[in-house]
């Protein structure tokens, strides 16, 4: 029997345009291609600019992870110019980035991923009293009465009766792969709606420390906010109390809603702990510096590499070993298509060789995406929450070890279950719980420093370009919500001469390299992967969404101007 060809373009409920092509035989996926179908090239427009402005331009790579490119950029320029930021600035960056993680992960779970597992229409069959009983059995969260869930059910019924599902349109409702009982579906939909309000509240932390959201303000040399407890125009006693409230409400929702929901839903989908593992090399550049002087090597989540799923050894990360390949990508290199370039030598020269759109298939073409293929010592690497949890677990991180063990125990699965679609989604929840707790420690440290008389948030050292060497280069890393991020900057005569970003979604959405090695999305789709109904590729959504894809980051796109057409094509 010939393989069925499948195209999902764009995959929705992500940022940007991602096209997945696959082949399926006898209910399983036998081959897969991941293609990012838009290009903009922020790296190119950085050339010739003041490096102190780079954070503001690169931050616009993405409106989802609106913090991370700014921090990576500041760190790269600070590295190049030898700038050490004050401890308060580091704590504030941690709080801003930490809240970014928490908001991003909760939104991902409820609004971008949950409906791959939760059948909204089935919730109409729920008994609200049963939902209330389940809610009380897993969490002390106060919104847990039968009348509350009856109201939510009524709201869904109104959506469905109007024929306008709105935010719930286009689901594969009734698909046989949905397994939750109606009462659990209703619980999840109720929290989907609650999470919308919750995230709007807690992300105000960005507006206090950074002036606005999305895209709060940063500053090479520190943070662009002043602290003066007596002054109404700065971070003061009142705004710190407001921030403390947001941190507490963030933790409460994560511990009492997101995490219990995730564990409860995972319990119905344990077979997904053996599906979609894919690439077994993991990279974390680590994140959340905790040393007194913003020591970028003393991190809450450690830096390191896991090879071949072997958790007995954490290998050191050496940024010199990162190279980007374009064998399968619409770019050209001066040294030719087979070359791998370290970001210090990186080139961004677009060369589209695909068919004019609209096209039928990209599968079979030598080049099929705008993503480059980053490799570490020649290996594709999986990045993101699972990489962070595995590197932390293998490093003996106490809190990570505890929550990993407890979760595996609660689900009654072994450590091998981590290498899977379910493992990626569970790891994202685990780190959110730990970060929601850690935020309180960073906040307390900031308060203690302020009480001790230190209100510095910025250093002017090396701010003046006349003090800079004629050439300088630096890198800035951070582990973003979707994984390892690196910015590499070169400065000549006070201006950016080269700027390269190697981004989490570029690692994960990478195409095949010259050795034919698939990237993580592709490899996960052919790893013991079911596809029951090729015309309703729900299982593809589950695995791809478990990475939380962002094409805007991956090829540094600013906006999506293509047609909002979801094409699911089967032949
Ligand atoms: Ni646009 Fe991003 C994150 C970065 S992903 S979301 O997290 O960097 O590649
Ligand atoms: Mg790049």
Coordinates of C-alpha atoms in Angstrom, one line a residue, residues 203-444:
X203 CA 1.8 40.0 33.6
X204 CA 1.3 43.5 34.8
X205 CA 4.6 42.8 36.6
X206 CA 6.2 43.7 33.3
X207 CA 4.6 47.1 33.1
X208 CA 6.0 48.0 36.5
X209 CA 9.5 46.9 36.0
X210 CA 9.6 47.5 32.2
X211 CA 7.0 50.2 31.5
X212 CA 4.8 48.0 29.3
X213 CA 3.8 44.6 28.0
X214 CA 4.4 43.2 25.5
X215 CA 8.0 44.2 25.0
X216 CA 9.0 45.8 28.3
X217 CA 12.0 48.0 28.4
X218 CA 15.6 46.8 29.0
X219 CA 18.9 48.5 29.2
X220 CA 22.5 47.5 28.4
X221 CA 24.1 47.8 31.8
X222 CA 21.1 47.0 33.9
X223 CA 17.4 47.8 33.9
X224 CA 15.6 50.9 32.8
X225 CA 13.7 51.4 36.1
X226 CA 14.8 53.3 39.1
X227 CA 14.0 52.3 42.7
X228 CA 13.0 55.0 45.3
X229 CA 10.6 53.9 48.0
X230 CA 9.4 57.5 48.5
X231 CA 9.0 58.6 44.9
X232 CA 5.7 58.1 43.0
X233 CA 7.5 58.0 39.6
X234 CA 9.7 55.0 40.3
X235 CA 9.6 51.5 41.7
X236 CA 8.3 52.4 45.2
X237 CA 6.8 50.8 48.3
X238 CA 3.3 50.6 46.7
X239 CA 4.5 49.1 43.4
X240 CA 6.5 46.5 45.3
X241 CA 3.4 45.4 47.2
X242 CA 1.5 45.2 43.9
X243 CA 4.3 43.0 42.5
X244 CA 4.3 40.8 45.5
X245 CA 0.6 40.2 45.1
X246 CA 1.0 39.2 41.4
X247 CA 3.8 36.8 42.4
X248 CA 1.5 35.2 45.0
X249 CA -1.4 34.9 42.6
X250 CA 0.8 33.5 39.9
X251 CA 2.0 30.8 42.3
X252 CA -1.5 30.0 43.6
X253 CA -2.9 29.5 40.0
X254 CA 0.1 27.4 39.0
X255 CA 0.0 25.2 42.1
X256 CA -3.8 24.9 42.4
X257 CA -5.1 25.0 38.8
X258 CA -2.5 24.4 36.1
X259 CA -0.4 21.6 37.8
X260 CA -3.4 19.6 39.2
X261 CA -5.2 19.8 35.8
X262 CA -2.0 18.7 33.9
X263 CA -1.5 15.7 36.1
X264 CA -5.2 14.8 36.0
X265 CA -5.4 15.0 32.2
X266 CA -2.1 13.2 31.8
X267 CA -3.5 10.3 33.7
X268 CA -5.9 9.6 30.9
X269 CA -3.3 9.8 28.2
X270 CA -0.4 7.6 29.5
X271 CA 0.1 5.9 26.2
X272 CA 1.6 9.3 25.1
X273 CA 4.5 8.6 27.4
X274 CA 5.7 6.1 24.7
X275 CA 5.0 8.3 21.7
X276 CA 6.9 11.1 20.0
X277 CA 10.2 11.1 21.8
X278 CA 12.4 11.8 18.8
X279 CA 15.8 13.3 19.2
X280 CA 17.5 12.1 22.4
X281 CA 20.2 14.7 22.6
X282 CA 19.2 17.6 24.9
X283 CA 20.7 21.1 25.3
X284 CA 20.1 23.6 28.1
X285 CA 22.2 26.7 28.3
X286 CA 20.7 27.2 31.7
X287 CA 18.9 30.2 33.2
X288 CA 18.2 32.5 36.1
X289 CA 21.6 33.7 37.4
X290 CA 21.7 33.6 41.1
X291 CA 25.2 34.7 42.0
X292 CA 25.7 38.0 43.8
X293 CA 27.3 39.7 40.8
X294 CA 25.0 38.3 38.2
X295 CA 27.5 35.5 37.6
X296 CA 26.1 34.0 34.4
X297 CA 27.5 30.6 35.2
X298 CA 25.7 30.2 38.6
X299 CA 22.2 29.4 37.5
X300 CA 19.0 28.1 39.0
X301 CA 18.5 25.7 36.1
X302 CA 22.0 24.5 35.2
X303 CA 23.7 24.5 31.8
X304 CA 24.6 21.2 30.1
X305 CA 24.1 18.5 27.6
X306 CA 22.5 15.0 27.6
X307 CA 23.5 12.7 24.9
X308 CA 21.6 9.6 23.7
X309 CA 19.1 9.9 26.6
X310 CA 21.9 8.9 29.0
X311 CA 21.1 10.6 32.3
X312 CA 24.2 9.4 34.1
X313 CA 26.4 12.1 32.5
X314 CA 25.9 15.8 32.0
X315 CA 28.3 17.1 29.4
X316 CA 29.6 20.6 29.5
X317 CA 28.3 23.1 26.9
X318 CA 30.9 24.8 24.7
X319 CA 29.4 27.5 22.5
X320 CA 32.2 27.0 20.0
X321 CA 30.5 23.7 19.1
X322 CA 27.4 25.3 17.7
X323 CA 27.2 25.5 13.9
X324 CA 24.3 26.2 11.5
X325 CA 23.8 24.3 8.3
X326 CA 21.7 25.2 5.3
X327 CA 21.6 21.9 3.3
X328 CA 17.8 21.8 3.5
X329 CA 17.2 25.5 3.9
X330 CA 16.5 28.5 1.6
X331 CA 19.8 30.2 2.2
X332 CA 23.2 30.3 0.6
X333 CA 26.7 30.4 2.2
X334 CA 29.8 31.8 0.5
X335 CA 31.6 28.6 1.3
X336 CA 28.8 26.5 -0.3
X337 CA 25.9 24.5 0.9
X338 CA 27.8 21.8 2.8
X339 CA 29.5 24.3 5.1
X340 CA 28.5 24.6 8.8
X341 CA 29.1 28.1 10.2
X342 CA 29.6 29.1 13.8
X343 CA 27.6 32.3 14.6
X344 CA 30.8 34.3 14.7
X345 CA 31.1 33.5 11.0
X346 CA 27.3 33.3 10.5
X347 CA 25.6 34.5 7.3
X348 CA 22.0 35.2 6.6
X349 CA 21.6 35.3 2.8
X350 CA 18.1 34.2 1.7
X351 CA 17.8 32.2 -1.5
X352 CA 14.4 30.8 -2.2
X353 CA 14.6 27.8 -4.5
X354 CA 11.2 26.3 -3.8
X355 CA 8.2 26.2 -6.1
X356 CA 6.1 29.4 -6.4
X357 CA 3.3 29.2 -3.8
X358 CA 0.7 27.8 -3.6
X359 CA 2.5 24.5 -4.0
X360 CA 1.4 20.9 -3.5
X361 CA 4.2 19.4 -1.6
X362 CA 7.7 20.3 -0.3
X363 CA 8.5 16.7 0.6
X364 CA 11.1 15.3 -1.7
X365 CA 12.7 18.7 -2.3
X366 CA 16.3 19.2 -1.3
X367 CA 15.5 22.5 0.3
X368 CA 12.2 23.0 2.1
X369 CA 12.3 25.6 4.9
X370 CA 13.4 29.0 6.1
X371 CA 14.8 27.4 9.3
X372 CA 18.5 26.8 9.3
X373 CA 19.7 23.5 10.9
X374 CA 21.7 24.2 14.1
X375 CA 23.9 21.3 15.2
X376 CA 26.0 20.8 18.3
X377 CA 29.1 18.8 17.5
X378 CA 27.1 17.7 14.5
X379 CA 24.1 16.5 16.4
X380 CA 20.6 17.8 16.4
X381 CA 19.6 18.8 19.9
X382 CA 16.2 19.0 21.5
X383 CA 15.7 22.1 23.6
X384 CA 13.0 23.4 25.9
X385 CA 11.4 22.5 29.3
X386 CA 12.2 18.8 28.9
X387 CA 15.9 19.5 28.2
X388 CA 16.0 21.8 31.2
X389 CA 14.4 19.2 33.5
X390 CA 16.6 16.4 32.2
X391 CA 19.8 18.4 32.6
X392 CA 18.7 19.6 36.0
X393 CA 17.7 16.1 37.1
X394 CA 20.9 14.5 35.9
X395 CA 22.8 17.3 37.6
X396 CA 21.2 16.4 41.0
X397 CA 19.1 19.6 41.3
X398 CA 17.1 19.0 44.5
X399 CA 13.7 20.5 43.6
X400 CA 13.7 19.2 40.1
X401 CA 14.6 15.7 41.3
X402 CA 11.8 15.8 43.8
X403 CA 9.1 16.9 41.3
X404 CA 10.2 14.6 38.6
X405 CA 10.2 11.6 40.9
X406 CA 6.8 12.6 42.4
X407 CA 5.2 13.1 39.0
X408 CA 6.5 9.8 37.6
X409 CA 5.2 8.1 40.8
X410 CA 1.7 9.8 40.5
X411 CA 1.4 8.7 36.9
X412 CA 2.9 5.3 37.7
X413 CA 5.4 5.4 34.8
X414 CA 9.2 5.0 34.8
X415 CA 11.9 7.6 33.7
X416 CA 11.7 6.4 30.1
X417 CA 8.3 8.1 30.0
X418 CA 10.1 11.5 30.0
X419 CA 11.3 10.9 26.4
X420 CA 8.0 11.5 24.8
X421 CA 5.2 13.9 23.8
X422 CA 3.7 13.6 27.3
X423 CA 7.2 14.1 28.8
X424 CA 7.6 17.5 27.1
X425 CA 4.2 18.7 28.3
X426 CA 4.8 17.4 31.8
X427 CA 8.2 19.0 32.0
X428 CA 6.8 22.4 31.1
X429 CA 4.4 22.1 34.1
X430 CA 7.1 21.0 36.5
X431 CA 9.4 23.9 35.8
X432 CA 6.5 26.3 36.0
X433 CA 5.7 25.1 39.5
X434 CA 9.4 25.5 40.6
X435 CA 9.7 29.0 39.0
X436 CA 6.4 30.2 40.6
X437 CA 8.0 29.3 43.9
X438 CA 11.5 30.7 43.1
X439 CA 10.0 34.1 42.1
X440 CA 9.3 34.6 45.8
X441 CA 12.9 34.1 46.7
X442 CA 14.1 36.5 44.1
X443 CA 11.6 39.1 45.3
X444 CA 12.6 38.6 48.9

